[in-house]
C-alpha cells in the first residue's frame, strides 16, 4: 500500500523496481497527459513525483546502466528561446530513462520561416514523437499546443513567457525538502524581478499549496498588479521579506530592464535588492539560497554568497534538475495506452 | 419588386416618437404606407402574424470592421452586411483601418463602388483622420466627407499627438463630420494583452491598465473643450471613463459615447483558459466597470450600443494569446446579449433599450432619425424577444468565427429584417407559422 513516509518508501523502492513503485498520486499521473504548470498539480501528484525523483537521483548518482523504462519512446526538445542548461537537463533525464531524444534547432528549421508553433509540433507528431518538451517566449504557448494537438502528443512545458516553468519549481521544491523535510510552516522569500518571472509564478502556485509562509519582494515596477491573489505577502523592500526566512529564492535581473526604464540603474538595484552575507543576518540561522540560474554574479547576489557552500543550493538545484525531470518524464510517459 | 407586406399585431416600438403600441404596419415599395389597427390584407400582399414580436426601426451599428478592402479572408462587404442584416441592422458604420486604409479619395471611391455592388444594407464608411493612420498629417477631410465619409477615425491606431488631434478637430468642422475616438494611451497600454490585475498576473501576461483608457479620454475631453467640435468616444470599458464623459456632458461639451455588447456581458474573470476569442481592445474589465457602463446607458451618458464587430480568421486567432489578433465578431449576437443583460435584468424598458440601437445612435453621427411613421423608409427589424436559441458561429453569416459566445444559449432574436422595404434577412424557422404568402 502507498506509504508517504519518504525515507522508508525510498528504501523499499530501489532503482531496480521503479516498475513496482506505488503511491496515491500514481493513478492521478496515469490520467495526466501534460505538464503545463504547477497551478493544477494536486498535492498527491507532487508528493508522488518527489518520491520518484528521489529514486531517480539515486540512479543518476550511481554508476549503473540507464533505466530502460522509456526505451522505445522519443522525446523532442523544442526550445524557441535559448537555454542550454534546461535543454541539457531534459536531454540527460530522457537518456537516463532510455528514451531517444530529438533536439530541434529552431534557428535553422522551418520555424525560422514563420511556421506556427502548432505547425512545428504537428511535424513532430507525424514523426511519431511521444512527447514534446517546449520552451517559448509567449505566455500560454505550451497550453496552446496542448489544446491544439494534446490528443496526439504529450506536452511538457519547459517555460512559456512569464507564465510558468513547472519543472524548475518542482526541482526547487525537491531541493528544499531535501534540506528541511516538510515545508509546512517554512518561511520562504522570492526576491527580484517578479513581473517577468515564470519561475516565481510556478513556485508561488506550488509553495502556497503546502502552507509555506511566502514573501515576495522587488522594486514596485517589477512586481505585477494583484500579486496578493496568489496568497503571498508582497514587500517592496528586501529586508522585511527575508526576515526569519528558511529559504530565499533570488531571481535573475535581466540587464534590459534598465533600458526599459523599469529600474533607474543597476547600481541602485544592487543597493536595494542584492543579497549578501550582511543582509542574510536577518534570515533564519540555517537559511539556504536558491537561484534558477544563470546567475548575474554581483548583481542580484554577491559572488561570495554564490560560492558559500554552507548557504548556496545552486549546485544542488542543477543536480536535482535531472532527477526531477526524470521523474516528470517517467510519470507522464509510462502506464498509459499508446497515444499514437 | 417585392410584394406589399402587412405586419399584423406586433408591438411597435418607435423610440423617436416614443410610440409603444400594438398595431399593424403596411409596407409598400420602400416605404411604410399605413399604420393602424386591423389593416386590410389585399390580394397579393404578404401577411406576417407578428403577435408577440417587436416591430423596431432597423438598427444602426456605429462601429464595425467589414475588412473590405484587402482582408477578405476575414470578412467582406457581402458577408459583413449579411451578418449585420441577421442582427437586425439596416445601417452600419464601417471603420477605416482596412488594407489599405481609407485615407484618400481613390480608396474611398473603390470602397463606395464595392458597397454599391455588394451591400445588403446601408454601409456608411468612415475615413481616416490622418494619412496612413500615422497620427501626423490630416487626410483631405472635406473631399472625403463630400464623397460620403460619414465620420473620421483612426480606430485601432489612436492619435497620440494632442497637437495633431487638436488640428483634426478644428479642421473637421469644415467637413461637418464627427471624429470617433478609440481612446487608448499607447504608452500605457504598450504590450498589454488583457486587463491589468490578478488574472493577467497569474497568466504571466502584460496588463492593460485602467489609466490606459482614462488618461486618453481625459486629455481628449480637454481638446474638445478647446475646439468645441463634436467627438464620439467608442467602446468605453472603464467605470472612470463613464464618469469623465458624464462630467464632460454636464459641462455642455459636444461629446457622445458607446459601449459594446461584450463589455456589457463579460468580465476579465470570465476569460476561458487561453481562448483568444476573449482578447479584444479595450480588454474585458471588472464587474464594477460593467455596472458603471450599464449605469451610463441608463442615465444617458452613453448614447448607443455599438458592436466593434472585428472579424479575424482562425489562423489569426489560433495562436498563443500574446500573438493572436485582437477583437471579436458581434453583429449577430449584439441584440440578444444586451437584451438579456439590460431588459431581462430590469435595467431598461424595451423602448429605452431599442433607442440605443436606433434613435439615440443616429444623432451621434447626425444620421437621419430612424422611425416607423407613415412615409418613413421601411427599414425594420422584427424581434422575437422570447425566442430561445443557441448561437453558433458555424451557422452564422459572418465569414469569421471569432466569438466568445459560440454555443451560448440566448433569449431574444431578430427574425426578419427589411431594408428599404425588402426582406434582407429571414429566419425561416422562426417565421414558419407566421408567414402568410400571397394567394
Ligand atoms: Zn477600437
XYZ file of C-alpha atoms and ligand atoms in Angstrom:
780
model
C 0.000 0.000 0.000
C 1.100 3.560 -0.563
C 3.470 4.843 2.001
C 4.005 8.558 2.179
C 6.972 8.484 4.536
C 9.719 9.367 2.094
C 12.517 7.648 3.926
C 11.102 4.160 4.219
C 9.430 4.163 0.805
C 12.646 5.202 -0.819
C 14.358 2.279 0.838
C 11.744 -0.148 -0.432
C 11.505 1.323 -3.880
C 15.027 0.806 -5.028
C 16.042 1.757 -8.518
C 15.554 -1.662 -9.987
C 11.906 -1.838 -9.046
C 10.734 1.562 -10.244
C 8.154 -0.514 -12.105
C 6.699 -1.722 -8.822
C 6.647 1.735 -7.279
C 3.295 2.606 -5.749
C 1.799 5.793 -4.419
C -1.564 7.578 -4.004
C -0.530 10.035 -6.677
C 0.195 7.390 -9.276
C -3.371 6.942 -10.581
C -3.582 10.723 -10.912
C -0.488 10.758 -13.091
C -1.863 7.932 -15.171
C -4.686 10.259 -16.145
C -2.484 13.300 -16.728
C -1.245 13.893 -20.264
C 0.651 17.164 -19.994
C 2.633 19.225 -17.554
C 1.849 22.865 -18.271
C 2.082 24.449 -14.833
C 2.231 23.684 -11.136
C -1.077 25.511 -10.624
C -3.263 22.493 -11.364
C -0.991 19.849 -9.813
C -2.563 18.124 -6.832
C -0.501 17.603 -3.702
C -0.698 13.836 -4.180
C 0.885 14.255 -7.601
C 3.665 16.441 -6.250
C 4.357 14.030 -3.368
C 4.461 11.095 -5.746
C 6.768 12.981 -8.073
C 9.128 13.810 -5.225
C 9.432 10.150 -4.292
C 10.134 9.080 -7.838
C 12.641 11.917 -8.163
C 14.461 10.594 -5.095
C 14.725 7.176 -6.765
C 15.901 8.751 -9.981
C 18.520 10.738 -8.130
C 19.952 7.534 -6.690
C 20.057 6.001 -10.123
C 21.650 9.043 -11.643
C 24.324 9.228 -8.945
C 25.188 5.549 -9.158
C 27.268 4.128 -11.948
C 24.538 1.740 -13.048
C 23.186 1.466 -16.563
C 20.431 3.853 -17.551
C 16.944 2.606 -16.739
C 15.106 1.150 -19.689
C 11.694 2.386 -18.591
C 11.287 4.728 -21.575
C 13.048 2.649 -24.210
C 11.233 2.903 -27.496
C 9.934 6.388 -26.654
C 11.064 9.524 -28.433
C 11.099 12.888 -26.738
C 11.562 16.062 -28.773
C 13.098 19.182 -27.303
C 11.893 22.362 -28.989
C 13.496 25.436 -27.497
C 12.373 28.578 -29.276
C 14.256 30.509 -26.607
C 17.839 29.626 -25.953
C 18.503 27.716 -22.764
C 21.367 25.282 -22.919
C 21.062 24.344 -19.262
C 17.372 23.445 -19.187
C 17.594 21.662 -22.521
C 20.629 19.644 -21.446
C 18.926 18.764 -18.189
C 15.857 17.428 -20.013
C 18.053 15.629 -22.519
C 20.092 13.895 -19.858
C 16.925 12.990 -17.951
C 15.411 11.406 -21.060
C 18.584 9.455 -21.875
C 18.908 8.171 -18.316
C 15.467 6.617 -18.774
C 16.364 5.037 -22.088
C 14.366 7.367 -24.335
C 15.552 8.686 -27.686
C 15.958 12.430 -27.844
C 15.374 14.693 -30.798
C 16.667 18.229 -30.480
C 15.014 20.599 -32.893
C 17.171 23.527 -33.830
C 14.632 26.284 -34.183
C 17.098 28.621 -35.833
C 17.777 26.539 -38.953
C 14.495 24.676 -39.309
C 11.346 25.988 -40.953
C 10.454 27.563 -37.610
C 12.572 30.494 -38.659
C 10.429 30.939 -41.748
C 7.262 31.866 -39.918
C 5.737 28.448 -39.342
C 3.441 28.498 -36.299
C 4.353 26.541 -33.169
C 1.413 24.254 -33.830
C 2.684 23.528 -37.365
C 6.090 22.666 -35.961
C 4.629 20.427 -33.296
C 2.445 18.743 -35.905
C 5.538 17.794 -37.921
C 6.907 16.063 -34.850
C 3.614 14.275 -34.310
C 3.882 12.950 -37.861
C 7.328 11.622 -36.972
C 5.670 9.719 -34.112
C 7.280 11.639 -31.307
C 5.763 10.694 -27.927
C 6.331 13.921 -26.051
C 7.395 17.463 -26.767
C 9.416 19.476 -24.281
C 8.807 23.068 -25.300
C 10.296 26.413 -24.316
C 8.755 29.536 -25.892
C 8.776 33.258 -25.204
C 4.973 33.639 -25.297
C 2.924 33.021 -22.159
C 0.397 30.290 -22.924
C 2.466 28.724 -25.724
C 2.560 25.274 -24.088
C -1.151 25.345 -23.254
C -1.851 26.404 -26.818
C -0.054 23.445 -28.372
C -1.648 21.123 -25.804
C -5.089 22.435 -26.801
C -4.388 22.013 -30.492
C -2.540 18.693 -30.507
C -2.918 17.356 -26.983
C -4.720 14.211 -28.076
C -1.794 13.235 -30.291
C 1.268 14.152 -28.273
C 2.171 14.895 -24.666
C 3.409 18.389 -23.878
C 5.897 19.265 -21.173
C 6.307 22.953 -20.574
C 9.949 23.950 -20.232
C 8.997 27.599 -19.815
C 6.402 29.829 -21.516
C 6.870 33.582 -21.415
C 6.335 34.966 -17.935
C 3.727 32.333 -17.190
C 5.179 29.050 -15.968
C 8.243 26.877 -15.601
C 6.876 23.895 -13.700
C 9.956 21.660 -13.670
C 12.056 24.482 -12.199
C 9.544 24.943 -9.372
C 9.444 21.200 -8.789
C 13.221 20.930 -8.608
C 13.320 23.896 -6.243
C 10.730 22.139 -4.103
C 12.730 18.890 -4.183
C 15.884 20.755 -3.212
C 14.191 22.464 -0.271
C 12.555 19.277 1.004
C 15.941 17.520 0.890
C 17.141 20.116 3.385
C 14.079 20.551 5.554
C 11.747 17.604 5.039
C 8.278 19.092 5.186
C 7.922 22.698 4.044
C 4.765 23.261 6.042
C 5.273 26.378 8.166
C 8.547 27.225 6.453
C 9.169 30.864 5.664
C 10.318 31.437 2.080
C 11.106 34.634 0.175
C 11.221 35.166 -3.569
C 13.099 38.349 -4.424
C 13.829 40.370 -7.530
C 12.100 40.744 -10.902
C 8.783 39.061 -10.137
C 6.936 40.663 -13.064
C 8.863 38.821 -15.770
C 9.485 35.613 -13.833
C 7.809 32.336 -14.762
C 9.940 30.698 -12.070
C 8.397 32.935 -9.406
C 4.861 32.197 -10.589
C 5.291 28.420 -10.712
C 6.939 28.468 -7.296
C 4.124 30.577 -5.836
C 1.428 28.182 -7.087
C 3.351 25.215 -5.738
C 4.527 26.505 -2.357
C 1.181 28.007 -1.357
C -0.345 24.505 -1.640
C 1.981 23.388 1.165
C 1.263 26.035 3.783
C 4.509 27.895 3.198
C 4.701 31.436 4.586
C 5.602 33.000 1.253
C 7.034 36.503 0.956
C 7.781 38.299 -2.251
C 9.883 41.412 -2.750
C 11.012 43.505 -5.684
C 11.016 47.086 -6.911
C 7.384 48.254 -7.351
C 7.943 48.429 -11.115
C 8.866 44.743 -11.202
C 6.019 43.489 -9.004
C 2.850 42.824 -11.039
C -0.621 44.036 -10.033
C -2.781 41.737 -7.946
C 0.089 39.510 -6.832
C -1.525 39.110 -3.385
C -4.147 36.910 -5.042
C -1.551 34.116 -5.130
C -1.726 34.039 -1.314
C 1.659 35.675 -0.789
C 2.778 38.711 1.209
C 4.165 41.424 -1.038
C 7.008 43.695 0.118
C 8.750 46.450 -1.744
C 11.909 46.208 0.370
C 14.155 43.199 0.605
C 14.679 43.292 4.372
C 11.151 42.597 5.674
C 10.722 39.864 3.059
C 13.781 37.852 4.085
C 13.398 38.345 7.821
C 13.327 34.946 9.526
C 13.340 33.084 6.214
C 14.397 29.459 5.879
C 14.893 29.768 2.124
C 15.467 32.721 -0.170
C 14.985 32.400 -3.910
C 16.891 35.058 -5.777
C 15.750 35.817 -9.324
C 17.943 36.879 -12.198
C 17.821 40.553 -13.151
C 17.815 40.972 -16.923
C 20.075 43.874 -17.855
C 17.499 45.122 -20.382
C 15.137 46.099 -17.542
C 17.145 49.248 -17.064
C 16.861 50.182 -20.761
C 13.105 49.589 -20.494
C 13.027 52.160 -17.723
C 11.800 49.681 -15.125
C 14.699 50.383 -12.784
C 16.782 53.572 -12.723
C 20.138 51.823 -12.616
C 21.779 48.518 -11.824
C 23.698 50.364 -9.136
C 20.535 51.362 -7.314
C 19.125 47.862 -7.744
C 22.200 46.361 -6.136
C 21.947 48.816 -3.283
C 18.359 47.873 -2.532
C 17.974 44.245 -3.579
C 21.317 42.471 -3.854
C 21.538 39.599 -1.409
C 24.784 39.468 0.570
C 26.061 37.980 3.815
C 25.181 41.108 5.805
C 21.532 41.095 4.750
C 21.387 37.365 5.344
C 21.749 38.080 9.079
C 18.037 38.959 9.027
C 17.084 35.470 7.879
C 16.784 32.308 9.990
C 20.109 30.889 11.157
C 20.109 27.919 8.782
C 18.889 29.890 5.766
C 19.691 28.488 2.305
C 19.734 30.325 -1.010
C 18.283 29.207 -4.334
C 18.702 30.748 -7.779
C 17.224 29.402 -11.043
C 20.325 30.471 -12.973
C 22.128 31.706 -14.824
C 23.410 33.924 -12.022
C 24.406 37.519 -12.629
C 27.236 37.431 -10.115
C 27.479 40.628 -8.174
C 24.128 41.981 -9.398
C 21.280 40.194 -7.627
C 23.571 38.209 -5.342
C 27.179 38.656 -4.255
C 29.933 36.453 -5.576
C 30.821 35.396 -2.058
C 27.293 34.174 -1.380
C 27.056 32.199 -4.623
C 30.223 30.360 -3.661
C 29.356 29.893 0.019
C 28.582 26.173 0.138
C 27.007 26.461 3.563
C 24.359 28.790 2.143
C 24.039 28.312 -1.591
C 21.940 25.472 -3.038
C 22.638 26.457 -6.633
C 24.726 23.369 -7.469
C 22.214 21.077 -5.780
C 19.447 22.645 -7.874
C 21.274 21.777 -11.081
C 21.908 18.199 -9.943
C 18.339 17.764 -8.749
C 17.040 19.183 -12.033
C 17.960 15.991 -13.859
C 16.356 13.764 -11.203
C 13.117 15.766 -11.101
C 12.873 15.838 -14.900
C 13.460 12.072 -14.981
C 10.544 11.729 -12.566
C 8.335 14.001 -14.679
C 9.103 12.088 -17.874
C 8.714 8.713 -16.192
C 5.378 9.541 -14.569
C 3.913 11.242 -17.624
C 5.077 8.773 -20.247
C 4.542 5.400 -18.637
C 1.469 3.484 -17.588
C -0.669 4.822 -20.437
C -2.138 3.261 -23.513
C -0.091 4.189 -26.542
C -1.267 7.579 -27.739
C -0.424 7.085 -31.400
C -40.006 44.175 -56.981
C -41.374 42.829 -53.749
C -44.953 42.443 -52.738
C -46.516 44.698 -50.140
C -46.250 43.374 -46.600
C -48.723 43.652 -43.765
C -47.200 43.143 -40.311
C -50.084 42.178 -38.065
C -50.423 42.702 -34.353
C -46.789 43.314 -33.387
C -45.704 45.630 -30.611
C -44.482 48.697 -32.471
C -41.517 50.200 -30.656
C -40.626 53.536 -32.223
C -38.291 55.344 -29.825
C -38.128 58.554 -31.880
C -41.859 59.135 -31.439
C -41.961 57.340 -28.064
C -44.622 55.132 -29.582
C -45.124 51.757 -27.973
C -48.355 50.095 -29.054
C -49.750 47.035 -30.737
C -50.511 47.924 -34.342
C -50.418 46.721 -37.914
C -47.943 48.128 -40.443
C -48.230 48.101 -44.183
C -45.097 48.273 -46.300
C -45.240 49.053 -49.996
C -42.239 49.708 -52.160
C -39.549 51.138 -49.917
C -41.978 52.896 -47.546
C -44.257 52.352 -44.609
C -47.579 53.296 -46.133
C -50.083 52.579 -43.390
C -50.134 52.193 -39.647
C -53.131 51.258 -37.533
C -55.420 48.592 -36.096
C -56.596 45.729 -38.288
C -55.173 46.850 -41.625
C -56.746 45.110 -44.576
C -54.753 42.317 -46.274
C -55.272 42.707 -50.006
C -54.732 40.044 -52.626
C -51.030 39.939 -53.473
C -49.972 41.070 -50.003
C -47.699 39.017 -47.789
C -49.078 38.989 -44.259
C -46.963 38.285 -41.213
C -48.507 37.336 -37.906
C -46.371 39.486 -35.625
C -48.202 38.884 -32.365
C -45.701 38.717 -29.527
C -42.993 40.254 -31.697
C -41.379 43.684 -31.533
C -41.508 45.867 -34.622
C -38.461 48.160 -34.411
C -36.762 50.626 -36.716
C -33.776 48.943 -38.380
C -30.721 49.094 -36.113
C -27.664 51.299 -36.539
C -24.205 49.999 -35.648
C -21.829 52.878 -35.029
C -18.718 50.715 -35.107
C -17.869 47.655 -37.151
C -14.986 46.355 -39.232
C -16.076 44.876 -42.557
C -12.422 44.287 -43.650
C -13.204 45.004 -47.289
C -10.716 46.224 -48.732
C -7.822 43.889 -48.583
C -8.723 41.427 -45.843
C -11.454 39.417 -47.497
C -10.326 36.236 -45.822
C -11.752 37.783 -42.633
C -14.911 39.437 -43.985
C -16.141 41.473 -46.937
C -18.986 43.836 -47.717
C -21.280 40.989 -48.726
C -20.726 38.676 -45.759
C -20.425 41.520 -43.279
C -23.703 43.130 -44.279
C -25.383 39.715 -44.355
C -24.288 39.231 -40.743
C -25.479 42.743 -39.904
C -28.869 42.133 -41.509
C -29.193 38.943 -39.470
C -28.606 41.000 -36.353
C -31.387 43.456 -37.251
C -29.113 46.188 -38.588
C -30.019 48.257 -41.624
C -27.185 50.774 -41.260
C -23.605 50.041 -40.276
C -20.675 52.384 -39.870
C -17.555 50.690 -41.245
C -14.177 51.568 -39.794
C -11.319 52.743 -41.975
C -8.441 50.529 -40.804
C -8.596 48.326 -43.879
C -5.676 47.372 -46.140
C -5.037 49.936 -47.483
C -6.707 52.281 -45.018
C -9.426 54.607 -46.267
C -7.325 57.759 -46.214
C -7.728 59.133 -49.746
C -10.377 59.719 -52.387
C -9.287 56.901 -54.702
C -9.519 54.264 -51.976
C -12.834 55.609 -50.730
C -14.227 55.532 -54.227
C -13.242 51.859 -54.670
C -14.911 51.104 -51.351
C -18.066 53.045 -52.247
C -18.351 51.113 -55.514
C -17.986 47.856 -53.685
C -20.671 48.919 -51.216
C -22.993 49.892 -54.077
C -22.453 46.488 -55.712
C -22.490 44.133 -52.776
C -24.024 45.543 -49.615
C -27.341 44.114 -48.423
C -27.954 47.153 -46.222
C -26.652 50.681 -45.848
C -22.894 50.892 -45.217
C -21.535 54.252 -44.149
C -17.763 54.324 -44.486
C -15.514 56.072 -42.016
C -12.340 57.660 -43.355
C -9.041 58.057 -41.517
C -8.225 61.196 -39.595
C -4.560 61.004 -40.582
C -2.816 59.655 -43.656
C -1.893 56.020 -43.204
C -3.273 56.323 -39.656
C 0.201 57.503 -38.766
C -1.060 60.211 -36.465
C 0.719 63.020 -38.285
C -0.802 64.520 -41.464
C -4.542 65.097 -41.839
C -6.447 63.445 -44.674
C -8.453 65.537 -47.165
C -11.357 65.585 -44.764
C -13.624 67.869 -46.768
C -13.169 65.961 -50.011
C -13.707 62.620 -48.245
C -16.799 63.921 -46.446
C -18.291 65.212 -49.685
C -17.732 61.807 -51.297
C -19.571 60.046 -48.487
C -17.320 59.518 -45.484
C -19.739 59.561 -42.548
C -17.118 60.278 -39.868
C -13.386 60.201 -39.274
C -11.429 57.831 -37.085
C -8.009 56.265 -36.669
C -9.660 53.426 -34.726
C -7.082 50.830 -33.820
C -4.139 53.228 -34.066
C -5.266 56.162 -31.937
C -3.665 59.572 -32.379
C -1.081 60.098 -29.656
C -0.038 63.619 -30.505
C -2.553 66.032 -28.986
C -1.475 68.841 -31.313
C -2.469 66.658 -34.267
C -5.774 65.780 -32.622
C -6.462 69.430 -31.936
C -5.851 70.368 -35.564
C -8.008 67.448 -36.696
C -10.887 68.586 -34.514
C -10.571 72.170 -35.707
C -10.384 71.174 -39.343
C -13.154 68.557 -39.045
C -15.621 71.421 -38.550
C -15.190 72.247 -42.239
C -16.176 68.689 -43.102
C -19.178 68.804 -40.728
C -18.270 65.322 -39.540
C -17.677 63.794 -36.134
C -14.345 62.265 -35.107
C -14.633 58.864 -33.436
C -12.092 58.129 -30.750
C -10.658 54.777 -29.772
C -9.275 56.241 -26.556
C -6.071 54.473 -25.660
C -2.807 55.836 -24.373
C -0.409 53.788 -26.433
C 2.482 54.102 -24.000
C 0.443 52.973 -21.019
C -1.052 50.079 -22.977
C 2.203 49.011 -24.643
C 2.386 45.223 -24.852
C -0.810 44.758 -22.836
C -2.900 41.675 -23.574
C -5.716 41.629 -21.010
C -6.949 43.867 -18.176
C -4.213 44.601 -15.642
C -4.750 42.736 -12.379
C -4.689 39.328 -10.747
C -5.747 37.456 -13.868
C -3.050 38.969 -16.094
C -0.504 38.389 -13.358
C -1.498 34.750 -12.936
C -1.315 34.156 -16.678
C 2.026 35.922 -16.987
C 0.607 38.491 -19.370
C 1.328 42.176 -19.591
C -1.718 44.046 -18.301
C -3.694 46.885 -19.867
C -4.264 49.409 -17.066
C -7.452 51.393 -16.492
C -5.358 54.536 -16.870
C -4.518 53.420 -20.412
C -8.079 54.429 -21.317
C -8.945 57.138 -18.812
C -5.809 59.198 -19.431
C -6.625 59.313 -23.135
C -10.265 60.242 -22.510
C -9.413 62.971 -20.015
C -6.901 64.604 -22.307
C -9.109 64.299 -25.392
C -12.013 65.868 -23.497
C -9.807 68.877 -22.803
C -9.020 69.180 -26.518
C -12.753 69.066 -27.229
C -13.250 71.782 -24.624
C -10.833 73.996 -26.522
C -12.213 73.285 -30.012
C -15.887 72.599 -29.322
C -16.066 70.149 -32.216
C -18.277 67.058 -31.930
C -16.417 64.000 -30.706
C -17.525 60.423 -30.115
C -15.870 58.012 -27.691
C -16.392 54.461 -28.864
C -16.200 51.244 -26.836
C -15.795 52.652 -23.316
C -14.680 49.949 -20.922
C -13.937 51.535 -17.528
C -16.105 52.986 -14.772
C -13.941 56.089 -14.597
C -14.295 56.623 -18.364
C -18.062 56.788 -17.959
C -17.629 59.342 -15.196
C -15.329 61.500 -17.334
C -17.838 61.543 -20.193
C -20.677 62.222 -17.765
C -18.889 65.310 -16.463
C -17.984 66.482 -19.975
C -21.636 66.232 -20.974
C -22.648 68.122 -17.846
C -20.213 70.835 -18.902
C -22.075 71.065 -22.190
C -19.286 69.654 -24.350
C -20.318 68.049 -27.670
C -19.258 64.528 -26.715
C -21.077 61.223 -27.120
C -20.131 57.640 -26.271
C -20.975 53.994 -26.820
C -20.261 50.618 -25.251
C -20.031 47.170 -26.805
C -22.145 44.093 -26.068
C -19.068 42.154 -24.910
C -18.096 44.771 -22.348
C -21.688 44.744 -21.099
C -21.811 40.968 -20.694
C -18.317 39.636 -19.940
C -15.643 40.454 -17.379
C -11.958 39.629 -17.159
C -12.759 36.823 -14.715
C -14.832 35.097 -17.377
C -11.959 34.634 -19.804
C -11.898 30.905 -20.571
C -8.385 29.495 -20.294
C -6.172 30.822 -23.074
C -9.012 31.282 -25.578
C -8.061 34.184 -27.862
C -11.752 34.855 -28.533
C -11.649 36.773 -25.253
C -8.852 39.022 -26.473
C -10.044 42.461 -27.523
C -9.223 46.133 -27.144
C -10.187 47.664 -24.889
C -9.968 44.490 -22.808
C -12.699 42.905 -20.715
C -12.686 44.684 -17.358
C -14.253 44.072 -13.952
C -17.782 43.764 -12.619
C -17.557 47.317 -11.243
C -16.686 48.662 -14.691
C -19.510 46.724 -16.283
C -22.030 48.067 -13.785
C -20.826 51.603 -14.485
C -21.356 51.089 -18.220
C -24.918 49.965 -17.533
C -25.491 52.979 -15.283
C -24.148 55.148 -18.106
C -26.602 53.644 -20.567
C -29.435 54.238 -18.107
C -28.663 57.883 -17.353
C -27.836 58.844 -20.937
C -24.081 59.255 -20.514
C -23.716 56.527 -23.096
C -25.718 57.105 -26.267
C -25.554 53.768 -28.002
C -24.526 50.138 -28.086
C -22.002 49.522 -30.872
C -20.591 46.129 -31.770
C -16.936 46.738 -32.696
C -17.506 43.669 -34.866
C -13.912 42.676 -35.649
C -13.616 39.542 -37.773
C -10.402 37.518 -37.835
C -9.526 34.220 -39.487
C -8.950 31.092 -37.493
C -5.224 31.319 -38.253
C -5.106 34.874 -36.862
C -6.811 33.825 -33.642
C -5.476 30.319 -33.176
C -2.143 31.333 -31.679
C -0.748 31.815 -28.209
C -2.797 34.594 -26.639
C 0.030 37.131 -26.837
C 0.329 36.669 -30.589
C -3.346 36.290 -31.506
C -5.227 39.076 -33.310
C -7.354 41.493 -31.318
C -11.151 41.649 -31.487
C -14.366 39.646 -31.666
C -17.322 39.468 -34.027
C -20.614 40.709 -32.665
C -23.214 41.750 -35.249
C -25.311 38.616 -34.840
C -25.258 38.426 -31.049
C -25.445 42.104 -30.011
C -29.201 42.281 -29.635
C -29.717 39.043 -27.719
C -26.797 39.576 -25.341
C -27.777 43.100 -24.400
C -31.494 42.327 -24.314
C -30.859 39.755 -21.603
C -28.399 41.969 -19.754
C -30.384 45.211 -19.872
C -34.071 44.408 -20.319
C -34.073 40.904 -18.875
C -32.291 42.150 -15.751
C -34.733 45.050 -15.443
C -32.342 47.938 -16.150
C -34.195 49.297 -19.193
C -37.684 49.122 -20.646
C -37.927 47.751 -24.205
C -38.450 51.187 -25.757
C -35.411 52.647 -23.975
C -33.394 49.616 -24.990
C -34.280 49.804 -28.680
C -33.414 53.524 -28.613
C -29.766 52.551 -28.000
C -29.738 50.830 -31.397
C -31.792 53.477 -33.206
C -32.988 56.930 -32.135
C -30.125 57.619 -29.741
C -27.432 56.208 -32.031
C -28.430 58.242 -35.110
C -27.738 61.735 -33.735
C -24.212 60.703 -32.733
C -23.178 60.923 -36.392
C -26.004 63.237 -37.416
C -27.791 60.461 -39.320
C -31.484 60.704 -40.280
C -33.715 59.713 -37.390
C -34.964 56.124 -37.877
C -38.710 55.962 -37.450
C -41.798 53.894 -38.002
C -44.212 56.549 -39.183
C -46.221 56.704 -42.372
C -43.908 57.535 -45.269
C -40.798 56.524 -43.339
C -38.320 54.359 -45.214
C -39.197 50.745 -44.476
C -36.050 49.832 -42.547
C -37.388 47.454 -39.930
C -36.092 44.849 -37.503
C -38.633 42.335 -36.214
C -37.558 40.820 -32.933
C -38.897 37.838 -31.058
C -37.947 38.855 -27.511
C -38.744 35.417 -26.080
C -37.107 33.167 -28.672
C -34.516 30.846 -27.120
C -31.735 29.904 -29.485
C -28.152 28.732 -29.426
C -25.651 30.892 -31.232
C -23.234 29.023 -33.423
C -20.506 30.671 -35.448
C -20.707 27.840 -37.970
C -24.279 28.649 -38.900
C -23.740 32.397 -38.541
C -23.472 34.716 -41.524
C -20.105 36.306 -40.829
C -17.143 34.803 -42.661
C -15.246 34.680 -39.382
C -15.842 32.644 -36.245
C -14.064 34.602 -33.527
C -16.792 34.902 -30.940
C -16.598 34.034 -27.240
C -20.356 33.438 -27.386
C -20.242 30.394 -29.654
C -22.513 27.754 -28.172
C -24.228 30.160 -25.821
C -27.946 29.822 -25.193
C -29.552 33.214 -25.798
C -33.005 34.669 -25.379
C -34.348 37.111 -27.965
C -33.555 37.224 -31.656
C -34.055 39.343 -34.699
C -36.027 37.131 -37.053
C -36.800 39.392 -40.014
C -35.079 42.487 -41.363
C -36.462 44.825 -44.006
C -34.133 47.216 -45.765
C -35.911 49.760 -47.955
C -38.977 47.536 -47.959
C -37.183 44.341 -49.000
C -36.532 41.438 -46.641
C -32.742 41.147 -46.327
C -32.764 38.568 -43.553
C -35.395 35.967 -42.804
C -35.193 33.403 -40.038
C -37.285 30.820 -41.848
C -37.690 28.558 -38.870
C -38.876 31.310 -36.549
C -41.289 32.623 -39.192
C -42.578 29.209 -40.222
C -46.073 29.556 -38.820
C -46.263 33.328 -39.053
C -45.839 33.904 -42.767
C -48.901 34.016 -44.995
C -47.683 34.185 -48.599
C -49.918 35.961 -51.121
C -52.578 33.854 -52.765
Zn -11.250 50.469 -31.428
